[in-house]
GROMACS .gro file of C-alpha atoms in nm:
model
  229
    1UNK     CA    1   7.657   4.638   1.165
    2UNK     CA    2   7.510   4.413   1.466
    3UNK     CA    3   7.546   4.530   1.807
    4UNK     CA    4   7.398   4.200   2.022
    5UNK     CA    5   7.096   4.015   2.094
    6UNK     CA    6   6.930   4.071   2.363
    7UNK     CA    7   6.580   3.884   2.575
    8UNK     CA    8   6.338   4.065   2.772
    9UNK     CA    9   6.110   3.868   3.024
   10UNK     CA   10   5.844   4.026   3.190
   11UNK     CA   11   5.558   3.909   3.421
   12UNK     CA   12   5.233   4.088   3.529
   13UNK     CA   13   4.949   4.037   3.788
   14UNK     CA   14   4.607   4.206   3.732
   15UNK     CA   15   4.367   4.217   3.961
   16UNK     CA   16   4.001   4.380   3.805
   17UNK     CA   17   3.623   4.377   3.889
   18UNK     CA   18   3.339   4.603   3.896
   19UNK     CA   19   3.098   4.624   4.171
   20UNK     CA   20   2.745   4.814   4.151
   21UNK     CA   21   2.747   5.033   4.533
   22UNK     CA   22   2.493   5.323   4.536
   23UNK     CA   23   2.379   5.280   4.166
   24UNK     CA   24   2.742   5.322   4.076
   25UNK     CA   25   2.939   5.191   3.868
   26UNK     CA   26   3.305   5.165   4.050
   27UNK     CA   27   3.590   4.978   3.946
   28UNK     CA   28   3.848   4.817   4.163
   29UNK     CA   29   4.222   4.750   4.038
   30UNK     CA   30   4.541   4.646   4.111
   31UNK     CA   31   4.819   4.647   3.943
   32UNK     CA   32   5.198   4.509   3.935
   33UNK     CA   33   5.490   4.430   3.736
   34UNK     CA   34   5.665   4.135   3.895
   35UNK     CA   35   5.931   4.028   3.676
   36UNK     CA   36   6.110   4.250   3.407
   37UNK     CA   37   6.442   4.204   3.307
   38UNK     CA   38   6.671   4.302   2.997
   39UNK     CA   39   6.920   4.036   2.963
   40UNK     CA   40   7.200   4.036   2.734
   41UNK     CA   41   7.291   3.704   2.568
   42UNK     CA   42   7.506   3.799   2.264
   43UNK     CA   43   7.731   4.120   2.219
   44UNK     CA   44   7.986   4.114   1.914
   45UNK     CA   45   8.346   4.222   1.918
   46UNK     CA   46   8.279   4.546   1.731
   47UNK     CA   47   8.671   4.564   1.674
   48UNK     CA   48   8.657   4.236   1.496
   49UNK     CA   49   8.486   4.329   1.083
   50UNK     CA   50   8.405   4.003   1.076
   51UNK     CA   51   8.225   3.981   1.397
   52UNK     CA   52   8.047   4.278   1.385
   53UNK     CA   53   7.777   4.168   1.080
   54UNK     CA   54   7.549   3.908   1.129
   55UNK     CA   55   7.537   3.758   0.782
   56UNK     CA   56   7.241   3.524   0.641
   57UNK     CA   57   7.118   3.226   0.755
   58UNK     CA   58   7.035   3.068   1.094
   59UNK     CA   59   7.225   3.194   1.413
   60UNK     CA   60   7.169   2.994   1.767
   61UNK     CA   61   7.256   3.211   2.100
   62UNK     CA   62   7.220   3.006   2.398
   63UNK     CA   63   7.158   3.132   2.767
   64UNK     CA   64   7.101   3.044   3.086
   65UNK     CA   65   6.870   3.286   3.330
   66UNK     CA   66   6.770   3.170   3.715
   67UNK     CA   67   6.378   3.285   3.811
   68UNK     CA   68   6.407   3.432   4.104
   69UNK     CA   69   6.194   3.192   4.338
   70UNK     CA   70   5.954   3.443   4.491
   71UNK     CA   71   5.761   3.503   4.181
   72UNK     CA   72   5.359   3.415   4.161
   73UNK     CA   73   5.239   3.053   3.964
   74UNK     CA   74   5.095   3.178   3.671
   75UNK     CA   75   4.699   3.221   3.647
   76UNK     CA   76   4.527   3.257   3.319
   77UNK     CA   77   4.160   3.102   3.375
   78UNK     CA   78   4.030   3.346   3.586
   79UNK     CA   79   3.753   3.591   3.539
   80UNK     CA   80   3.892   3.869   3.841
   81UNK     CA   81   4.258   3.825   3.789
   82UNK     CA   82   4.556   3.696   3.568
   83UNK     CA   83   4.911   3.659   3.587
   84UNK     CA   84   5.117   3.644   3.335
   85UNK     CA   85   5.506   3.574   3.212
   86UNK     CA   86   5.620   3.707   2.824
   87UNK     CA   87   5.963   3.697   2.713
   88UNK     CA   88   6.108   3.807   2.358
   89UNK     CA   89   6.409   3.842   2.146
   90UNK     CA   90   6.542   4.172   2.037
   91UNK     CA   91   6.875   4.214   1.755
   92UNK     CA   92   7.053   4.539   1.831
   93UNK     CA   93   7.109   4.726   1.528
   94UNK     CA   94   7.288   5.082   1.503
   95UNK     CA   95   7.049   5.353   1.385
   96UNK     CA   96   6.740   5.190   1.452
   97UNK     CA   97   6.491   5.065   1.681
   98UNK     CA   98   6.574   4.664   1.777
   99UNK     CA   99   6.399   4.388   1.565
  100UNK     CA  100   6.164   4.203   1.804
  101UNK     CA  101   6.098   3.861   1.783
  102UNK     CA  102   5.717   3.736   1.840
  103UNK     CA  103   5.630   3.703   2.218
  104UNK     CA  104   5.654   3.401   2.382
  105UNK     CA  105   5.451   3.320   2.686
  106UNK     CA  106   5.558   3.083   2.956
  107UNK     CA  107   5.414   2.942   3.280
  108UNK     CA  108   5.530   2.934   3.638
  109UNK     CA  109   5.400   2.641   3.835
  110UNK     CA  110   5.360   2.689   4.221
  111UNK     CA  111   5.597   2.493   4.413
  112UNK     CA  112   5.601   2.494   4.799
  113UNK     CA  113   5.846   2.617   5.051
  114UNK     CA  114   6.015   2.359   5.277
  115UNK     CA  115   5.793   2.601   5.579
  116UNK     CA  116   5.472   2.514   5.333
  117UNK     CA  117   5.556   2.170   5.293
  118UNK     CA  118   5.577   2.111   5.640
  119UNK     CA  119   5.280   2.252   5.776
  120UNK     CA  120   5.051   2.055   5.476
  121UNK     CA  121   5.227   1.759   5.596
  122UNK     CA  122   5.105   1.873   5.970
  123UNK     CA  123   4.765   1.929   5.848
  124UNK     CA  124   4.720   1.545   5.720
  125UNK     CA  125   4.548   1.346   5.944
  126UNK     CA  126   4.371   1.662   6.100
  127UNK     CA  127   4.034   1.703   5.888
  128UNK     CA  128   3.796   1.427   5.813
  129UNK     CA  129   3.793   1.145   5.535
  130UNK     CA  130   3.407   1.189   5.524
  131UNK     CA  131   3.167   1.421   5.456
  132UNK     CA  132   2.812   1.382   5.461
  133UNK     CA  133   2.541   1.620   5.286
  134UNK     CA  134   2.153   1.577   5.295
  135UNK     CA  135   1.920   1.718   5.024
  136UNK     CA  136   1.588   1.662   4.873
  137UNK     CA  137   1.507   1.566   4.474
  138UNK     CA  138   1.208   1.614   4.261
  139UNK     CA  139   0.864   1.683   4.424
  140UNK     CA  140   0.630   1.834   4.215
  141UNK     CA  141   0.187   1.851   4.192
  142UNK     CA  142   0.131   1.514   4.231
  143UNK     CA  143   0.486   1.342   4.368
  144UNK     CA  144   0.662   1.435   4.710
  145UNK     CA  145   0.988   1.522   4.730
  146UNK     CA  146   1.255   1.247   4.804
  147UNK     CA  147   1.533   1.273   5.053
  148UNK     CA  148   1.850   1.139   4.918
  149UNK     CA  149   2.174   1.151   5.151
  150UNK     CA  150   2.485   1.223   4.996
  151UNK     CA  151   2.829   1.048   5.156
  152UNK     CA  152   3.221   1.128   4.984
  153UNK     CA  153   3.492   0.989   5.079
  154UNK     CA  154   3.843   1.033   5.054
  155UNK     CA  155   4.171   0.834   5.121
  156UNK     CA  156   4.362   1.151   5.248
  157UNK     CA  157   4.286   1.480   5.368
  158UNK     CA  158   4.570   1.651   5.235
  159UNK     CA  159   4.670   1.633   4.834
  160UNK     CA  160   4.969   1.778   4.662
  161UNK     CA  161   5.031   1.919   4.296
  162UNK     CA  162   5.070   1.555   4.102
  163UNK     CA  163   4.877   1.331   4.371
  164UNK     CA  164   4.602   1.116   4.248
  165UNK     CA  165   4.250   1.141   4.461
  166UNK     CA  166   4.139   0.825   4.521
  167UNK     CA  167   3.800   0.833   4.665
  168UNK     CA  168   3.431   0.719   4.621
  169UNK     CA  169   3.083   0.889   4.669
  170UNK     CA  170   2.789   0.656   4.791
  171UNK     CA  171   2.398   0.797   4.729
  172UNK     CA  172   2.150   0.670   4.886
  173UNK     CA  173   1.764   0.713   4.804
  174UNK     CA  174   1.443   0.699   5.003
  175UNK     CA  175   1.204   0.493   4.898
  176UNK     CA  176   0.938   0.674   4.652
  177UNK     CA  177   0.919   0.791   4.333
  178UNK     CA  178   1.198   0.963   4.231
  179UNK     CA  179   1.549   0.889   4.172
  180UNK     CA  180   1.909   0.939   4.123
  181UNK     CA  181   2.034   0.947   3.761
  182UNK     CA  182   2.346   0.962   3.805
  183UNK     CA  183   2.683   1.145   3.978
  184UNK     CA  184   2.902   1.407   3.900
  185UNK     CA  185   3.198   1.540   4.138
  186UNK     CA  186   3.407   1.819   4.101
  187UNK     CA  187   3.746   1.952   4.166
  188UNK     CA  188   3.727   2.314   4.236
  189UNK     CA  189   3.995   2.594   4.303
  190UNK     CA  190   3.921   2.918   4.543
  191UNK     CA  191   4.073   3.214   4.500
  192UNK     CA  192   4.038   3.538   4.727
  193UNK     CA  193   4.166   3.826   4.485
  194UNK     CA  194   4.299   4.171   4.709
  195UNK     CA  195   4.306   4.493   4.575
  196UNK     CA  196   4.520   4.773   4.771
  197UNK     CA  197   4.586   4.540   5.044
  198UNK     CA  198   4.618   4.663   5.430
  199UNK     CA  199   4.516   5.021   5.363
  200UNK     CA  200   4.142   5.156   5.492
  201UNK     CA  201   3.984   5.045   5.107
  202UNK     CA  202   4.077   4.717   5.129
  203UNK     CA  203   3.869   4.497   4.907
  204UNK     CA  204   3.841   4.155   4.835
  205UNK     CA  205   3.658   3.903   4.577
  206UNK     CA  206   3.635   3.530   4.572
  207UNK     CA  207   3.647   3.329   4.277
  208UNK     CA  208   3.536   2.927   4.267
  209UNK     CA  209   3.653   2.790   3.888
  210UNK     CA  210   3.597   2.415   3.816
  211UNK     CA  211   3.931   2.274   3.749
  212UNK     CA  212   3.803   1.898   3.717
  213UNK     CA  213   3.521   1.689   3.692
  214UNK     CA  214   3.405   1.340   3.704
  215UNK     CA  215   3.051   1.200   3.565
  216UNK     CA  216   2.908   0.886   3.581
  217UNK     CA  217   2.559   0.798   3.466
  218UNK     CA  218   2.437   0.496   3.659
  219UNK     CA  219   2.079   0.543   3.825
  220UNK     CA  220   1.999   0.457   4.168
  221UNK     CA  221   1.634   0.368   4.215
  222UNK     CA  222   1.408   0.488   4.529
  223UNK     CA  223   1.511   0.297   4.827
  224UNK     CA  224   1.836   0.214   4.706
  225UNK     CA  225   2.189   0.327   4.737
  226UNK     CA  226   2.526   0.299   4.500
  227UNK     CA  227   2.867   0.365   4.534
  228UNK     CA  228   3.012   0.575   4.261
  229UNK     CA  229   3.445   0.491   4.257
   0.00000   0.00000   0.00000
């Protein structure tokens, strides 16, 4: 006999480091199930013989299931935290424990409220299209260092989930006897992981992963500058 087919979706978020206080070893954790639902998509007419059997060969059951729109973008890259969504297909069958199909992981991309959306949209214009960083290269036992000035530019201030950044970085070199060979910019992501949020043992951890990069290897001599695009 067959008694239905039924799909269970889950999602978790883990939050996990260790930190070293007083020569101990403590861990720090949070936990939380943020998605789990049993959903039926198939049960037979039991009073119907020929309904009741699933005979062989290939069966499709199709469904439809809304996410509820408050659930976390999934996060699977990080070294402190992960979130993650599973679902899987179980066949009833009287007298013994369902037959599970394999797990199946899917993602949840972040998408902004219409509140979010407007205040990033308040924000453009607000911080600058330049920034400017200073630094010194090589020196050594018989060369000085070099001072090399560092300039990036963007088009926008503000980017969203599909945007392209369109921008440039110019170097420029003192004169000397050391140089620039060559530029690389990255894209990185910041996240601030929270375990047991608002109570007394409230801790946090930041975590800067490299989502992008962009080399190029063209030298700029001593007393020169380039613009990378």
């Amino acid at each position: 006999a067959f008694k239905g087919v039924r799909l269970k979706i889950t999602g978790t978020m883990n939050v996990q480091w260790q930190e070293i206080e007083a020569g101990n070893l403590i861990d720090y954790e949070e936990f939380e199930r943020v998605l789990d639902e049993d959903i039926e998509i198939f049960t037979p007419n039991l009073r119907d013989r020929n309904k009741r059997w699933i005979f062989p060969g290939t069966h499709e059951y199709k469904f439809e299931y809304q996410l509820p729109d408050t659930l976390p973008f999934s996060l699977d890259d990080s070294k402190y935290g992960h979130i993650e969504y599973k679902s899987k297909a179980l066949v009833l069958v009287p007298g013994r424990s369902p037959v599970e199909s394999l797990e199946e992981d899917f993602y949840i991309v972040s998408r902004n409220s219409e509140a979010e959306e407007a205040q990033l949209s308040a924000m453009e214009g607000k911080y600058d299209l330049e920034n400017v960083e200073y630094g010194n290269i090589g020196g050594g036992l018989f060369t000085r260092k070099s001072k090399v000035e560092i300039v990036l530019n963007l088009d926008r201030s503000v980017y969203k989930q599909g945007q392209v950044i369109d921008g440039n970085v110019e170097i420029s070199v003192e004169q000397g006897k050391v140089g620039v060979t060559g530029c690389a910019l990255l894209l990185v992501q910041e996240t601030v992981f929270t375990v047991d949020p608002g109570s007394s043992s409230e801790m946090k951890k930041k975590e800067i992963l490299v989502v992008g990069t962009s080399e190029d290897e063209t030298d700029v001599k001593p007393g020169d500058t380039h613009t990378y695009p």
